[in-house]
DNA sequence: AAAATATGTCAACATGGCTGACATAAAATG
DNA sequence: CATTTTATGTCAGCCATGTTGACATATTTT
């Protein structure tokens, strides 16, 4: 233990890293958890020749049937050109359908098709199982704490919106 | 648990998505939290013309002074060619230093230089602040729950290793 | 001496971000 | 009603970072 006394300057253990830093450990845990969490659907996506970008779109369209392109962009925080690439493929191959908005005919409301819903369920299944197992192992009460911390990690400006998004009827108005 | 009769017709609200699904909500929260969490260091990285890949390397070298290339690859789960690209830049520009292993002279042990430590601290600061604030808001006990759930999200095969990694003296033997 | 291991490197390719420019249709506005 | 703004789409090209496959070198292990 005790790293070799090492090169240039202080042996690292003063503060920002090395051992015993609860905060850094929490940050690192988030990396590992997320790394494995997002690895689940990759094999399924590969069957379809899709990537993680497609997964995100399928997920959020599933969660927000009738979502507009603008809303989706706001969630994903990517450019419309980036979104267009994957969205086009999802539409061409029949996983996502568009409908012209009724109030505002400029909008393209997005929905999953039957195939899209099937894909979504396949992708979600392993992630749901993983989270369910983790929450169960962590015991009762862990879920609330877990959710609270995650929500608090979100940018202040976005927290209200996220809060609404994660528990609500299908979409909003339209 | 029981994937409901699927759909094809019904307005989505039966299970996989829409409202009222605690598990799906938790998954989505993880997306939003991670989205904002990793956005913090981006501006700092841009100053150096570095990307997130560089951040990851700096972080794990900081946390594991003297780590070998093979260990780093195992953590990051990328190919050595991918790692080589960013590692080379970090070394050339003086943020990471290499040393030949003393027991095994084939190994290249990695360390942060003084500049590397400085960069690491700059990058870590906003993330530490964000996590600290979130844990505080969530109240006492939240941290343990949070850590437990994250650890349980990790692949079974990797959990022991991650456990050792997040709380331990610098590296192992070498 | 031979095989295995740790690392590095070259080349080519894919995904999914990005910027900038421009086009169209529909809605909103004065 | 003419003009402007908004929602969306699209073309072209660039960049970061992931991938595979092949091969080279030094060192350790067998």
XYZ file of C-alpha atoms (C1' of nucleotides) in Angstrom:
408
model
C 0.000 0.000 0.000
C 1.396 3.384 0.093
C 2.342 4.133 -3.392
C 6.071 4.178 -4.092
C 6.745 7.752 -2.953
C 6.687 8.704 -6.575
C 7.958 11.339 -8.802
C 7.265 15.000 -9.186
C 6.335 16.480 -5.876
C 4.043 15.169 -3.214
C 2.916 11.654 -2.969
C -0.735 11.952 -3.907
C -2.827 11.512 -0.828
C -3.189 15.060 0.331
C -6.740 15.618 -0.728
C -8.151 15.552 -4.182
C -7.709 11.907 -4.787
C -6.070 8.819 -3.425
C -7.920 7.277 -0.556
C -10.486 8.267 1.972
C -12.397 10.843 0.081
C -16.077 10.134 0.387
C -17.097 12.602 -2.259
C -14.644 11.359 -4.821
C -15.757 7.853 -4.110
C -19.362 8.786 -4.695
C -18.417 10.379 -7.999
C -16.488 7.340 -9.048
C -19.331 5.040 -8.097
C -21.565 7.014 -10.391
C -19.142 6.374 -13.210
C -19.049 2.638 -12.627
C -22.775 2.332 -12.125
C -23.539 4.273 -15.261
C -20.930 2.387 -17.243
C -22.588 -0.924 -16.529
C -26.107 0.421 -16.583
C -25.881 1.635 -20.150
C -24.062 -1.462 -21.307
C -27.178 -3.594 -20.967
C -29.056 -2.611 -24.097
C -26.054 -2.490 -26.386
C -26.310 -6.053 -27.628
C -29.977 -5.659 -28.425
C -29.341 -2.425 -30.267
C -26.640 -4.101 -32.310
C -29.211 -6.556 -33.663
C -31.006 -3.631 -35.210
C -27.876 -1.782 -36.197
C -28.830 0.977 -33.836
C -26.772 2.810 -31.266
C -27.317 4.488 -27.964
C -28.612 7.590 -29.642
C -31.486 5.562 -31.033
C -32.152 4.139 -27.616
C -32.509 7.563 -26.086
C -34.945 8.672 -28.727
C -37.015 5.522 -28.405
C -37.082 5.886 -24.654
C -38.226 9.474 -24.589
C -40.750 9.092 -27.355
C -42.128 6.129 -25.474
C -42.334 8.128 -22.299
C -43.798 11.145 -24.060
C -46.075 10.012 -26.840
C -46.775 12.944 -29.093
C -43.631 14.790 -28.067
C -42.455 17.460 -30.470
C -39.021 17.601 -32.012
C -38.244 20.743 -30.042
C -39.107 19.109 -26.747
C -37.026 16.106 -27.568
C -34.082 18.346 -28.379
C -34.488 20.070 -25.055
C -34.357 16.765 -23.232
C -31.418 15.310 -25.087
C -29.443 18.536 -25.275
C -28.110 17.818 -28.729
C -28.473 19.705 -31.997
C -31.342 19.106 -34.336
C -28.894 17.851 -36.951
C -27.686 15.165 -34.580
C -31.208 14.213 -33.690
C -32.320 14.253 -37.321
C -29.832 11.571 -38.218
C -31.111 8.967 -35.820
C -34.723 10.065 -35.948
C -34.764 9.709 -39.705
C -33.543 6.145 -39.429
C -36.093 5.303 -36.775
C -38.863 6.707 -38.941
C -37.689 5.111 -42.179
C -37.463 1.746 -40.536
C -40.844 2.038 -38.935
C -40.088 2.379 -35.231
C -41.269 5.936 -34.896
C -44.209 7.645 -36.587
C -44.834 11.332 -37.079
C -48.111 13.151 -37.017
C -48.819 16.735 -37.877
C -49.860 18.734 -34.842
C -53.530 19.607 -34.785
C -53.314 22.924 -33.027
C -50.010 23.821 -34.609
C -49.551 22.208 -37.967
C -45.861 23.059 -38.049
C -45.169 20.556 -35.335
C -44.351 16.928 -35.950
C -45.626 14.887 -33.065
C -43.678 11.713 -32.466
C -45.037 8.320 -31.501
C -43.692 4.817 -31.317
C -45.183 2.312 -33.714
C -45.937 -1.222 -32.590
C -42.411 -2.214 -33.548
C -41.105 0.788 -31.710
C -42.897 -0.230 -28.564
C -41.598 -3.732 -28.901
C -38.051 -2.460 -29.237
C -38.503 -0.130 -26.306
C -39.614 -2.965 -24.094
C -36.727 -5.141 -25.091
C -34.285 -2.362 -24.322
C -35.886 -1.372 -21.065
C -36.221 -4.866 -19.663
C -32.620 -5.440 -18.584
C -32.294 -1.945 -17.213
C -35.477 -2.296 -15.224
C -34.290 -5.601 -13.875
C -30.971 -4.127 -12.888
C -32.487 -1.164 -11.102
C -35.126 -3.282 -9.437
C -32.498 -5.658 -8.098
C -30.334 -2.827 -6.863
C -33.195 -1.089 -5.086
C -34.294 -4.300 -3.490
C -30.825 -5.077 -2.234
C -30.518 -1.597 -0.847
C -33.645 -2.121 1.196
C -36.754 -0.058 1.784
C -36.283 3.644 1.896
C -33.314 3.444 -0.396
C -35.451 4.235 -3.384
C -36.607 7.566 -2.031
C -33.138 8.621 -1.009
C -31.757 7.494 -4.330
C -34.345 9.422 -6.278
C -33.879 12.518 -4.186
C -30.144 12.562 -4.716
C -30.500 12.015 -8.441
C -33.017 14.795 -8.718
C -30.771 17.130 -6.782
C -27.922 16.384 -9.131
C -29.895 17.920 -11.953
C -29.180 21.555 -12.798
C -31.216 23.953 -10.697
C -32.812 25.485 -13.775
C -33.958 22.111 -15.010
C -35.065 20.465 -11.830
C -38.701 21.522 -11.933
C -39.070 20.341 -15.473
C -37.443 17.005 -14.740
C -39.628 16.614 -11.713
C -42.685 17.051 -13.856
C -41.340 14.761 -16.491
C -40.661 11.793 -14.296
C -44.148 11.603 -12.894
C -46.944 12.771 -15.029
C -49.629 11.893 -17.497
C -48.376 11.136 -21.015
C -47.464 14.513 -22.269
C -48.791 17.950 -21.484
C -51.081 19.915 -23.606
C -50.952 19.837 -27.306
C -42.842 -8.450 -13.681
C -45.379 -9.384 -16.158
C -45.052 -7.461 -19.276
C -48.619 -6.658 -20.096
C -50.218 -7.754 -23.229
C -48.129 -5.335 -25.170
C -50.078 -2.964 -27.159
C -50.353 -2.039 -30.738
C -53.416 0.038 -30.288
C -53.979 1.481 -26.933
C -52.826 4.844 -25.951
C -49.622 4.186 -24.085
C -50.241 4.188 -20.401
C -50.507 0.516 -19.734
C -47.005 -0.112 -18.495
C -43.848 0.388 -20.357
C -43.958 4.081 -20.307
C -46.203 7.025 -19.732
C -46.967 7.690 -16.121
C -46.789 5.881 -12.858
C -43.920 3.576 -13.440
C -41.492 3.924 -10.581
C -38.791 1.898 -12.197
C -38.899 3.744 -15.475
C -38.859 6.981 -13.574
C -35.782 5.939 -11.687
C -34.072 5.016 -14.932
C -34.974 8.328 -16.455
C -33.740 10.202 -13.417
C -30.422 8.506 -13.812
C -30.245 9.799 -17.347
C -30.988 13.380 -16.334
C -28.675 13.316 -13.360
C -25.825 11.927 -15.380
C -26.476 14.328 -18.230
C -26.006 17.321 -15.973
C -23.340 15.769 -13.830
C -20.945 15.223 -16.703
C -21.672 18.599 -18.212
C -19.813 20.396 -15.437
C -16.229 19.889 -16.504
C -16.780 20.412 -20.211
C -15.970 24.101 -20.257
C -12.765 23.582 -18.348
C -11.733 20.779 -20.669
C -12.378 22.992 -23.663
C -9.761 25.456 -22.400
C -7.187 22.709 -22.761
C -8.642 21.302 -25.963
C -9.396 18.111 -24.141
C -12.532 16.014 -24.091
C -14.298 13.732 -21.692
C -11.983 10.881 -22.543
C -9.090 12.901 -21.184
C -11.072 13.651 -18.064
C -11.626 9.987 -17.376
C -7.971 9.181 -17.729
C -6.930 12.063 -15.505
C -9.446 11.042 -12.892
C -8.426 7.411 -12.701
C -4.721 8.085 -12.835
C -5.240 10.555 -10.033
C -7.135 8.018 -8.023
C -4.661 5.256 -8.802
C -1.179 6.671 -8.974
C 1.070 4.148 -10.610
C -1.774 2.395 -12.380
C -0.791 0.282 -15.364
C -2.192 0.679 -18.843
C -3.898 -2.701 -18.563
C -5.673 -1.730 -15.349
C -6.801 1.527 -16.842
C -8.205 -0.300 -19.832
C -10.083 -2.621 -17.545
C -11.660 0.314 -15.764
C -12.588 2.286 -18.827
C -13.667 -0.666 -20.919
C -12.303 0.738 -24.129
C -9.657 -0.570 -26.505
C -6.013 0.200 -26.014
C -6.023 2.074 -29.311
C -8.700 4.408 -28.019
C -6.849 4.922 -24.797
C -3.538 5.411 -26.572
C -4.853 8.412 -28.449
C -5.787 10.461 -25.409
C -3.043 9.111 -23.202
C -0.433 10.118 -25.742
C -1.764 13.670 -25.750
C -1.806 13.835 -21.975
C 1.775 12.631 -21.813
C 3.051 14.864 -24.620
C 1.522 17.887 -23.008
C 2.857 17.070 -19.600
C -0.205 16.124 -17.592
C 0.657 12.470 -17.189
C 4.043 10.870 -16.664
C 5.096 7.289 -17.242
C 7.545 5.215 -15.292
C 8.856 1.795 -16.030
C 7.639 -0.754 -13.534
C 10.308 -1.925 -11.145
C 9.139 -5.459 -10.642
C 7.909 -5.827 -14.191
C 9.775 -3.613 -16.568
C 7.243 -4.151 -19.330
C 4.720 -2.121 -17.446
C 4.320 1.606 -17.793
C 3.116 3.023 -14.528
C 1.083 6.185 -14.889
C 1.147 9.228 -12.649
C -0.159 12.754 -12.802
C 2.398 15.512 -12.988
C 1.924 18.722 -11.023
C -0.014 20.150 -13.973
C -2.041 16.990 -14.118
C -2.977 17.286 -10.475
C -3.933 20.877 -11.006
C -6.156 19.956 -13.913
C -7.700 17.124 -11.965
C -8.620 19.434 -9.138
C -10.165 21.958 -11.442
C -12.273 19.277 -13.094
C -13.299 17.597 -9.893
C -14.289 20.754 -8.045
C -17.672 21.393 -9.681
C -18.602 17.744 -9.579
C -17.699 17.489 -5.931
C -19.741 20.563 -5.209
C -22.702 19.200 -7.084
C -22.634 15.864 -5.320
C -22.033 17.442 -1.942
C -25.024 19.733 -2.392
C -27.235 16.890 -3.539
C -26.287 14.660 -0.633
C -26.823 17.441 1.819
C -30.246 18.243 0.449
C -31.199 14.615 0.581
C -30.390 14.518 4.260
C -28.444 12.147 6.444
C -28.549 8.538 5.485
C -29.041 9.431 1.876
C -25.384 8.977 1.174
C -25.325 5.381 2.301
C -28.435 4.531 0.351
C -27.060 6.291 -2.668
C -23.768 4.447 -2.518
C -25.404 1.119 -1.935
C -27.725 1.446 -4.892
C -24.938 2.592 -7.190
C -22.737 -0.254 -6.140
C -25.533 -2.722 -6.740
C -26.020 -1.358 -10.225
C -22.551 -2.515 -11.118
C -22.222 -5.868 -12.876
C -22.037 -8.749 -10.414
C -18.662 -9.829 -11.775
C -17.219 -6.382 -11.243
C -18.716 -5.422 -7.931
C -15.972 -6.701 -5.690
C -13.353 -4.944 -7.708
C -15.255 -1.683 -7.713
C -15.798 -1.999 -4.008
C -12.096 -2.268 -3.474
C -11.436 0.537 -5.849
C -13.654 3.116 -4.247
C -12.165 2.777 -0.811
C -8.614 1.745 -0.584
C -5.048 2.809 -0.387
C -3.750 4.203 -3.653
C -3.149 1.155 -5.715
C -2.457 -2.454 -4.836
C 0.788 -4.165 -5.126
C 3.231 -3.342 -7.790
C 14.773 -21.525 -26.616
C 10.068 -20.712 -27.027
C 5.831 -18.842 -25.603
C 3.189 -15.572 -23.308
C 2.476 -10.866 -21.717
C 2.472 -5.617 -21.604
C 2.670 -2.095 -24.366
C 2.816 0.706 -28.594
C 1.534 1.832 -33.225
C -0.387 2.030 -38.021
C -4.445 2.134 -40.825
C -9.176 2.224 -41.675
C -13.772 2.732 -40.347
C -18.331 3.954 -37.587
C -21.052 6.626 -34.464
C -22.706 10.533 -32.912
C -21.565 14.932 -31.397
C -20.739 19.834 -33.632
C -21.105 24.361 -36.819
C -22.971 26.945 -40.601
C -26.037 27.739 -44.240
C -30.241 27.552 -46.284
C -35.347 26.017 -47.390
C -40.246 25.428 -46.363
C -44.555 25.769 -44.198
C -47.294 27.555 -40.755
C -48.284 30.752 -37.132
C -48.041 35.136 -35.018
C -47.755 40.002 -35.358
C -48.196 44.894 -36.630
C -52.480 41.510 -45.504
C -47.500 41.844 -45.431
C -43.908 40.701 -42.555
C -41.633 38.277 -39.159
C -41.047 34.511 -36.278
C -41.230 29.707 -35.305
C -40.887 24.558 -36.077
C -38.863 21.590 -38.763
C -35.876 19.585 -42.314
C -31.643 19.124 -44.861
C -26.929 19.566 -47.011
C -22.095 19.601 -46.232
C -18.218 19.042 -43.587
C -15.543 18.634 -39.243
C -14.144 16.479 -34.817
C -13.882 13.278 -30.823
C -13.822 8.912 -29.580
C -15.244 4.444 -30.077
C -14.196 0.004 -33.054
C -11.278 -4.022 -35.655
C -7.191 -6.039 -37.389
C -2.376 -6.448 -38.030
C 2.029 -6.193 -36.510
C 6.448 -4.707 -33.610
C 9.192 -4.593 -29.364
C 10.737 -5.575 -24.905
C 10.353 -8.380 -21.118
C 8.883 -12.153 -18.363
C 7.483 -16.866 -17.902
C 7.700 -21.542 -19.021
